[in-house]
CSV table of C-alpha atoms and ligand atoms in Angstrom, one decimal:
chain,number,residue,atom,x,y,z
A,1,UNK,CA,92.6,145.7,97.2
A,2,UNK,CA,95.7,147.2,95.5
A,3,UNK,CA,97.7,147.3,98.2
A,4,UNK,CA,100.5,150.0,96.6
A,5,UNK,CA,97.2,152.0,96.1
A,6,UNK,CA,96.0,151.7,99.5
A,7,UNK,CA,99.4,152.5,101.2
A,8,UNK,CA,99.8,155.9,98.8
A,9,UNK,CA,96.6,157.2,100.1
A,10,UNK,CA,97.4,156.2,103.7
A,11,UNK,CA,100.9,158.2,103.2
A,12,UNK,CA,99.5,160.9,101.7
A,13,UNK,CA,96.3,161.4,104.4
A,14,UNK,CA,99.1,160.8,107.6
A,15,UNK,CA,101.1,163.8,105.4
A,16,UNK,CA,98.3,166.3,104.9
A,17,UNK,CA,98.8,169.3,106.8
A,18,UNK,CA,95.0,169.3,107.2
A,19,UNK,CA,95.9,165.7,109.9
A,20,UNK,CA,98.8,167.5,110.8
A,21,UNK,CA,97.2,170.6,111.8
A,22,UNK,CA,94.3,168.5,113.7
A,23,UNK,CA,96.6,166.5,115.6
A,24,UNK,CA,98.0,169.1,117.1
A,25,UNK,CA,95.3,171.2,118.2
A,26,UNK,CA,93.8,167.6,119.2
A,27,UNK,CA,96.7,167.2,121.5
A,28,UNK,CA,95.9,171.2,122.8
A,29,UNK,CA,92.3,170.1,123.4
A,30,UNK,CA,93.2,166.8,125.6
A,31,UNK,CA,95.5,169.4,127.4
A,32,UNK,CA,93.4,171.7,128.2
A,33,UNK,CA,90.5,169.3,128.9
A,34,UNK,CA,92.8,167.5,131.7
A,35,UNK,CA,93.7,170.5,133.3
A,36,UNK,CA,90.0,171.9,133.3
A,37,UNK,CA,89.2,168.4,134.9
A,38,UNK,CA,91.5,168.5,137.6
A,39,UNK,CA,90.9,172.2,138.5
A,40,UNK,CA,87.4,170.9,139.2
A,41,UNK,CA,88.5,168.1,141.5
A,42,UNK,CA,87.6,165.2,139.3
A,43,UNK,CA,90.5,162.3,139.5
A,44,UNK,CA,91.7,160.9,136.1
A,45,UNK,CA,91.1,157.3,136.2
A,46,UNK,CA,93.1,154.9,133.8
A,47,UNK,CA,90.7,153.4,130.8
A,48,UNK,CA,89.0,149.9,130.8
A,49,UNK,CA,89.7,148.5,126.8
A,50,UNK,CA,87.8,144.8,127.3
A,51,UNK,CA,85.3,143.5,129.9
A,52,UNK,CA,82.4,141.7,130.1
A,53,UNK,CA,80.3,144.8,130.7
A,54,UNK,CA,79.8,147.0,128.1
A,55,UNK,CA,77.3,150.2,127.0
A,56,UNK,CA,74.8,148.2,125.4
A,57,UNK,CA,73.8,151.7,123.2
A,58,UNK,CA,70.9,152.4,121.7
A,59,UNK,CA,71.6,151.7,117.9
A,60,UNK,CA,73.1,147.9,116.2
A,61,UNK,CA,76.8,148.2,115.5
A,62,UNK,CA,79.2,145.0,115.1
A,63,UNK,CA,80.0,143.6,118.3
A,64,UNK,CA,83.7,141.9,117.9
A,65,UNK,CA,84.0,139.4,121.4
A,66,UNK,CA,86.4,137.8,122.7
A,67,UNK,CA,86.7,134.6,124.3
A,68,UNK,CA,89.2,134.1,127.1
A,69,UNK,CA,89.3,131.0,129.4
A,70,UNK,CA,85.3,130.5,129.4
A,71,UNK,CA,84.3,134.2,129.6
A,72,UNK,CA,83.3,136.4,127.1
A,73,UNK,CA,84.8,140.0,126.9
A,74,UNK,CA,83.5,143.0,124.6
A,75,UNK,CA,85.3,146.1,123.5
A,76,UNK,CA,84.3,148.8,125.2
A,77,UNK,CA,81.4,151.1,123.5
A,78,UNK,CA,82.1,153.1,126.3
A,79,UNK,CA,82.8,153.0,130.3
A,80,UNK,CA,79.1,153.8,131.3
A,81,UNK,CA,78.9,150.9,134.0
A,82,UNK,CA,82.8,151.5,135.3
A,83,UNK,CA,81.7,155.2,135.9
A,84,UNK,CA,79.1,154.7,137.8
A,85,UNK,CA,80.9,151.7,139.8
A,86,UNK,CA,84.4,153.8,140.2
A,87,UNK,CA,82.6,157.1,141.5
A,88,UNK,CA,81.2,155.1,144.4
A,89,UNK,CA,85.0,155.4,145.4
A,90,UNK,CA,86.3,158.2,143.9
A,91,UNK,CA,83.2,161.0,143.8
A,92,UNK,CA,84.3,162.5,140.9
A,93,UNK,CA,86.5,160.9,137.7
A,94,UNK,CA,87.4,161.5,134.5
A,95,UNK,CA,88.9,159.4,131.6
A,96,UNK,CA,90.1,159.6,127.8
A,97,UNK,CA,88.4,156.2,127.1
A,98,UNK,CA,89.4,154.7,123.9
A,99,UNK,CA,85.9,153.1,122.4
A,100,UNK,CA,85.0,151.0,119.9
A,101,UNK,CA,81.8,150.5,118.1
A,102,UNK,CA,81.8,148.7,115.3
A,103,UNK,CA,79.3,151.3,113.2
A,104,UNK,CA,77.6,150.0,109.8
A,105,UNK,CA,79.4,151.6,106.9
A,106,UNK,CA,76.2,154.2,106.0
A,107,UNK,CA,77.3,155.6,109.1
A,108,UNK,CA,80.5,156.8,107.3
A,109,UNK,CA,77.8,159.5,105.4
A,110,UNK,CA,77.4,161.4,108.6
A,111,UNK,CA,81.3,163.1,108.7
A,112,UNK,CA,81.8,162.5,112.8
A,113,UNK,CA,81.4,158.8,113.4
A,114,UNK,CA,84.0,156.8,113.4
A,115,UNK,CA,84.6,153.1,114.5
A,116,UNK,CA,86.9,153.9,117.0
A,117,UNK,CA,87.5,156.7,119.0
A,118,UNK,CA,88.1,158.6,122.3
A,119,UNK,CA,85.9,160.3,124.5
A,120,UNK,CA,86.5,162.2,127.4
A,121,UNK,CA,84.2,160.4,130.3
A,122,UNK,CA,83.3,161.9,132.8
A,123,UNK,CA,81.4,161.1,136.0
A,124,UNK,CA,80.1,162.6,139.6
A,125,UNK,CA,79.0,160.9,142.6
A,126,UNK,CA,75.8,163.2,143.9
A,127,UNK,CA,75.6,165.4,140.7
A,128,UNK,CA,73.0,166.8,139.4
A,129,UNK,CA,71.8,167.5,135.3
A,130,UNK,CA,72.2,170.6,135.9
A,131,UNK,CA,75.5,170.8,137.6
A,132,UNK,CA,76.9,169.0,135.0
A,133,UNK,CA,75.7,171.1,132.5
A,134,UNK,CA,76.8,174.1,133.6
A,135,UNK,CA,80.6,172.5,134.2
A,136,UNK,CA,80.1,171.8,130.1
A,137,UNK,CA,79.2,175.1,129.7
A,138,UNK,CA,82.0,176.7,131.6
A,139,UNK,CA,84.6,173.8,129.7
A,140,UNK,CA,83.3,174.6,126.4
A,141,UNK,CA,83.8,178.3,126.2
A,142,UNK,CA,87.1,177.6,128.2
A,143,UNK,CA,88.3,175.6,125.7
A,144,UNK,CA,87.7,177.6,122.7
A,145,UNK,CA,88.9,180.6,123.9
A,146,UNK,CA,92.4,179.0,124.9
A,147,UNK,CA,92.7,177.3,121.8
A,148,UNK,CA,91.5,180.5,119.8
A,149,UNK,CA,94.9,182.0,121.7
A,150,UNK,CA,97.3,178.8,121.7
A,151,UNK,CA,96.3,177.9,118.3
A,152,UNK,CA,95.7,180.9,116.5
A,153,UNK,CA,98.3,180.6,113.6
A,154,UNK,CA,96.9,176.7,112.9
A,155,UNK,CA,93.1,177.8,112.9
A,156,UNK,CA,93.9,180.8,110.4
A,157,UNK,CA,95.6,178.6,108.0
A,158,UNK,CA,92.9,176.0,108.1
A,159,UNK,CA,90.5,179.2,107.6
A,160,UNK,CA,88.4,178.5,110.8
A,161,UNK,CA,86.9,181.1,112.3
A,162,UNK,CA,86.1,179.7,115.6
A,163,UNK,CA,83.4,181.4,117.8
A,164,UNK,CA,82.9,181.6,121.7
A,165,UNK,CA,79.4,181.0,122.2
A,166,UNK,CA,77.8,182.8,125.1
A,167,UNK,CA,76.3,181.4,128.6
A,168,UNK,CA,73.9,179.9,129.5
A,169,UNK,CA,73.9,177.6,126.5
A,170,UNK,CA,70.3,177.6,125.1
A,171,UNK,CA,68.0,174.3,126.3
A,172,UNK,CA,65.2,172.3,124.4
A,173,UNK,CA,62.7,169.5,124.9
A,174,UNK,CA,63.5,166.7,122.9
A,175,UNK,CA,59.2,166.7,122.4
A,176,UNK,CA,59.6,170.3,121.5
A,177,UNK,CA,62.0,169.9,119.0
A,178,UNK,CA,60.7,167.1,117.4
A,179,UNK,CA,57.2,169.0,117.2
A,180,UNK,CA,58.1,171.7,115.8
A,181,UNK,CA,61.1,170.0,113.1
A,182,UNK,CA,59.7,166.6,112.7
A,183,UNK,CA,61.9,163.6,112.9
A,184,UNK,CA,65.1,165.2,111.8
A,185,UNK,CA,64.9,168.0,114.1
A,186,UNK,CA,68.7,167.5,115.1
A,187,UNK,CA,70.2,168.1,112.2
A,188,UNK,CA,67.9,170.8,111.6
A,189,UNK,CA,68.6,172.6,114.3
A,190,UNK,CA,72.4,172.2,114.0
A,191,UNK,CA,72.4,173.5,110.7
A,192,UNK,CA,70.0,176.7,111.1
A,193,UNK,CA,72.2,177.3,115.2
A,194,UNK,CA,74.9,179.7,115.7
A,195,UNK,CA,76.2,178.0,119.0
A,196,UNK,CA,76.1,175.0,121.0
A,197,UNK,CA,72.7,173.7,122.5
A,198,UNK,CA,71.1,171.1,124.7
A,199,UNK,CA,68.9,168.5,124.1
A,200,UNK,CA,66.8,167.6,127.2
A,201,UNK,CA,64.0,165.3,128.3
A,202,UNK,CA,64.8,162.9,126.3
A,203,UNK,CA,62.4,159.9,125.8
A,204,UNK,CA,63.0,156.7,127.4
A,205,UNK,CA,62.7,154.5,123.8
A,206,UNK,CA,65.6,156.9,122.6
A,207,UNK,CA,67.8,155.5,125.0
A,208,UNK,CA,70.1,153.3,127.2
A,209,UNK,CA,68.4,152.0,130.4
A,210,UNK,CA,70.9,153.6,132.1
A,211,UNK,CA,70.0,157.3,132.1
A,212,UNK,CA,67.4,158.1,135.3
A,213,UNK,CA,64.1,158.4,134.6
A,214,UNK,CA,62.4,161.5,135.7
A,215,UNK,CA,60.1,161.6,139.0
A,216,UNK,CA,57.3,163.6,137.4
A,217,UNK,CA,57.2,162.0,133.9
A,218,UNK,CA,58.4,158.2,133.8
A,219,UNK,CA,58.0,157.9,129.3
A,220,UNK,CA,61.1,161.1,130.1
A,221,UNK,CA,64.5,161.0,131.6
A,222,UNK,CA,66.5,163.6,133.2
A,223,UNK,CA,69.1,163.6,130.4
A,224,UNK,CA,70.5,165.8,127.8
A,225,UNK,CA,72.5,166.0,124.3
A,226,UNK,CA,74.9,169.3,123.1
A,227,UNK,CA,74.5,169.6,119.7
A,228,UNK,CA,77.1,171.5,117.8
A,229,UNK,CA,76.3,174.2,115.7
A,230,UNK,CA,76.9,174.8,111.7
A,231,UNK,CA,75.4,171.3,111.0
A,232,UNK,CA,78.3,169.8,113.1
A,233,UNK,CA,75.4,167.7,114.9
A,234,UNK,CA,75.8,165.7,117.9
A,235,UNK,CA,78.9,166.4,120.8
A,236,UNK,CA,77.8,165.0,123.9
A,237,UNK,CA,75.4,162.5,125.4
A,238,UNK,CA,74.9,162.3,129.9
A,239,UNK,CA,72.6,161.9,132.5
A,240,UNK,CA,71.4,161.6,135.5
A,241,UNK,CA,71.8,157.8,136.4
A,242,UNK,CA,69.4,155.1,137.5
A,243,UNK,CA,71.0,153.4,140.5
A,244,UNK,CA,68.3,151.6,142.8
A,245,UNK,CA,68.7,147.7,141.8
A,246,UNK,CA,64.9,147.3,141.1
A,247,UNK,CA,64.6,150.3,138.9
A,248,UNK,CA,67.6,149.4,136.9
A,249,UNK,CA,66.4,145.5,136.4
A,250,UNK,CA,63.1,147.6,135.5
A,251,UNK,CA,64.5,149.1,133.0
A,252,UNK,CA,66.8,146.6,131.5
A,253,UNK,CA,63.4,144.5,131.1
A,254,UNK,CA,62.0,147.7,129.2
A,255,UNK,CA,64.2,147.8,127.0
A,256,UNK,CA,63.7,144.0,125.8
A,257,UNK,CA,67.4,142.8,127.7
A,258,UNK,CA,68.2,140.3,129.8
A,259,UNK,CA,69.7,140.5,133.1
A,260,UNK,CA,72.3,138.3,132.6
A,261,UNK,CA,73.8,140.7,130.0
A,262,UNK,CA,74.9,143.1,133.3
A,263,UNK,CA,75.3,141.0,136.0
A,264,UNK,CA,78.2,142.3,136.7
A,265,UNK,CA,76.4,145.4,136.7
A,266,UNK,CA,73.1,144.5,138.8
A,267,UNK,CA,76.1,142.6,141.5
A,268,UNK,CA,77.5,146.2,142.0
A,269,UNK,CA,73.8,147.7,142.6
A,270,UNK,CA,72.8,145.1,144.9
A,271,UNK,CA,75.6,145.9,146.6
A,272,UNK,CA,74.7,149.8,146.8
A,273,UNK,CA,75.4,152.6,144.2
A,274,UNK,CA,74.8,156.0,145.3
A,275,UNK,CA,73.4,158.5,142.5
A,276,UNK,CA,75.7,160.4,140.1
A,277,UNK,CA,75.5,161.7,136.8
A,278,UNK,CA,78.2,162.6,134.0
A,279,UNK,CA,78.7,162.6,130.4
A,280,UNK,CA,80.9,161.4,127.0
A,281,UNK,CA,82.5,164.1,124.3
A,282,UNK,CA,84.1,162.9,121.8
A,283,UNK,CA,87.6,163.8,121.6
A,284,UNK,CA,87.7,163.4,117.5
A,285,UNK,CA,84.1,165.1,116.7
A,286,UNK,CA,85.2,168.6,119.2
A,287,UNK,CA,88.6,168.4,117.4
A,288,UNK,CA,86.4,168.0,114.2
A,289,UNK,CA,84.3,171.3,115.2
A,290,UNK,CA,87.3,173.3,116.5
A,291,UNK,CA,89.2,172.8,112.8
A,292,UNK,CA,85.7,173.4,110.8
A,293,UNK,CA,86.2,170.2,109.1
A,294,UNK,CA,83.8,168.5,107.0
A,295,UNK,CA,84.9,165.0,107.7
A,296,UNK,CA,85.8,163.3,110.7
A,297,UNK,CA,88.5,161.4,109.5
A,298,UNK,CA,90.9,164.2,108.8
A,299,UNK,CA,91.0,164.8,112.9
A,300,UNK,CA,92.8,161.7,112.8
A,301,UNK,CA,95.9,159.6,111.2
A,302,UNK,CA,94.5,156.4,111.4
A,303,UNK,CA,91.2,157.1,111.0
A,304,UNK,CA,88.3,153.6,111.7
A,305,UNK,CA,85.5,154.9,109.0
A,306,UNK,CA,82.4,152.5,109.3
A,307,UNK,CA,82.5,150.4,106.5
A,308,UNK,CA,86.4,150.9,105.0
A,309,UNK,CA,89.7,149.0,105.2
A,310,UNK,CA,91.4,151.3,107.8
A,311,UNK,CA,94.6,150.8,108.9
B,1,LIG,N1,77.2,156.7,127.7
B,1,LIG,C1,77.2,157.8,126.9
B,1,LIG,C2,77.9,157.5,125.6
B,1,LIG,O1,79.0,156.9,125.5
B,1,LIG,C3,77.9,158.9,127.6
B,1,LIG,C4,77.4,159.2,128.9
B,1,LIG,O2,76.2,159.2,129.1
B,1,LIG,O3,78.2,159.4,129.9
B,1,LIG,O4,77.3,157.7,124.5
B,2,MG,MG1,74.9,159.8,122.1
């Protein structure tokens, strides 16, 4: 690595007015995101960086541990098992989670991953899919219209002409979808949408253990995705949560895991968790969308791309 190289692109990217102009509505977006939070009644909860518990997610990444006096302790790929733990006494909480997931480096194709991020988490004791959905709906618009007002001298000089999609946002069966598009139907549909839409009914293989299961169709769970439009692709991922201890040992098995891997978990369930539901967006991919930018890593000055010497 020439390092004199490395350090003159570094300078140049922290420079670019493109960063600069995404940092700041970034900041604009976490602003408005708290207050919409709060305004709801949800309490903001401080992050959890290491623990032994950890989302397991449904795709490899590198998994970086850390050994400290005889126990092992992972980054956090995200707060999925504090959520649901920390609503049990709270009802409703939200967080700017710092996460990291180590992502192979063809993942760096895509434009919005990165290995380490933020996402807003968020979480309800008692909620329902659909709640939660329409809260998203009501933040969403919210949120582009006040940074369409606060911001409107940054997004004309990045040339982004940012639209306020209308409500209810449209909904579609992961099955459907799939039908009708094939395998790729995501990225499909974000490139041929105008606005935002959901995912739903997503099938059990396609993800964690920890999303419920539905009562009428067990190979389905009472999940959902928002998918960006554009060709943006994927903004959010929630649920509906499993929380009866046999169902969630029933679905850890499932999934080919072992118990031991969240006993932590399972010890707060035997215990007693009461249902809840919630979701993640991630903080750099919305700031990605609001700017209109190709590539994630201009959202951010030092940006983690999968694969690259980042500093
Ligand atoms: N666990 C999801 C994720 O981080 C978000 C959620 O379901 O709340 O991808
Ligand atoms: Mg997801």
């Amino acid at each position: 690595m020439e390092v004199e190289k490395v350090l003159d692109a570094k300078m140049d990217h922290v420079k670019s007015e493109k960063v600069i102009s995404a940092v700041k509505i970034g900041s604009d977006i976490r602003y408005y995101l708290s207050g919409f939070m709060r305004k709801q009644g949800y309490v903001e909860v401080p992050p959890v960086i290491i623990s032994p518990l950890t989302d397991p997610l449904n795709h490899p990444v590198f998994d970086p541990v850390i050994d400290y006096y005889g126990e092992k302790y992972s980054l956090t790929k995200s707060m999925i098992f504090h959520k649901q733990i920390m609503v049990q006494s709270f009802g409703s909480i939200f967080t700017f989670s710092p996460n990291i997931r180590m992502e192979e480096a063809e993942r760096s194709s895509t434009g919005r991953h990165l290995s380490e991020f933020t996402q807003l988490d968020v979480e309800k004791r008692g909620a329902s899919r659909d709640e939660i959905m329409s809260m998203v709906e009501e933040m969403i618009t919210g949120l582009f219209d006040y940074i369409k007002h606060e911001d409107t001298e940054l997004l004309s000089r990045l040339g982004r002409d940012l639209h306020i999609p209308g409500k209810p946002f449209e909904r579609i069966k992961y099955l459907d979808a799939e039908r009708q598009y094939g395998k790729n139907f995501e990225s499909i549909l974000s490139k041929k949408k105008t606005e935002p839409f959901w995912i739903i009914d997503i099938p059990l293989h396609q993800r964690e253990f920890y999303d419920r299961e539905s009562d009428i169709d067990s190979e389905i769970l009472v999940d959902m995705d928002l998918v960006y439009p554009e060709g943006f692709g994927e903004a959010i991922s929630g649920g509906e949560r499993e929380y009866k201890l046999e169902k969630i040992k029933e679905r850890i098995h499932k999934k080919g895991q072992t118990e031991d891997q969240f006993r932590w978990f399972i010890e707060f369930a035997k215990r007693g968790l009461e249902p809840s539901a919630g979701f993640g967006i991630g903080i750099e991919r919305l700031t990605r969308y609001v700017c209109g930018f190709k590539r994630i890593e201009d959202t951010h000055p030092f940006p983690k791309v999968p694969g690259e010497f980042s500093l």
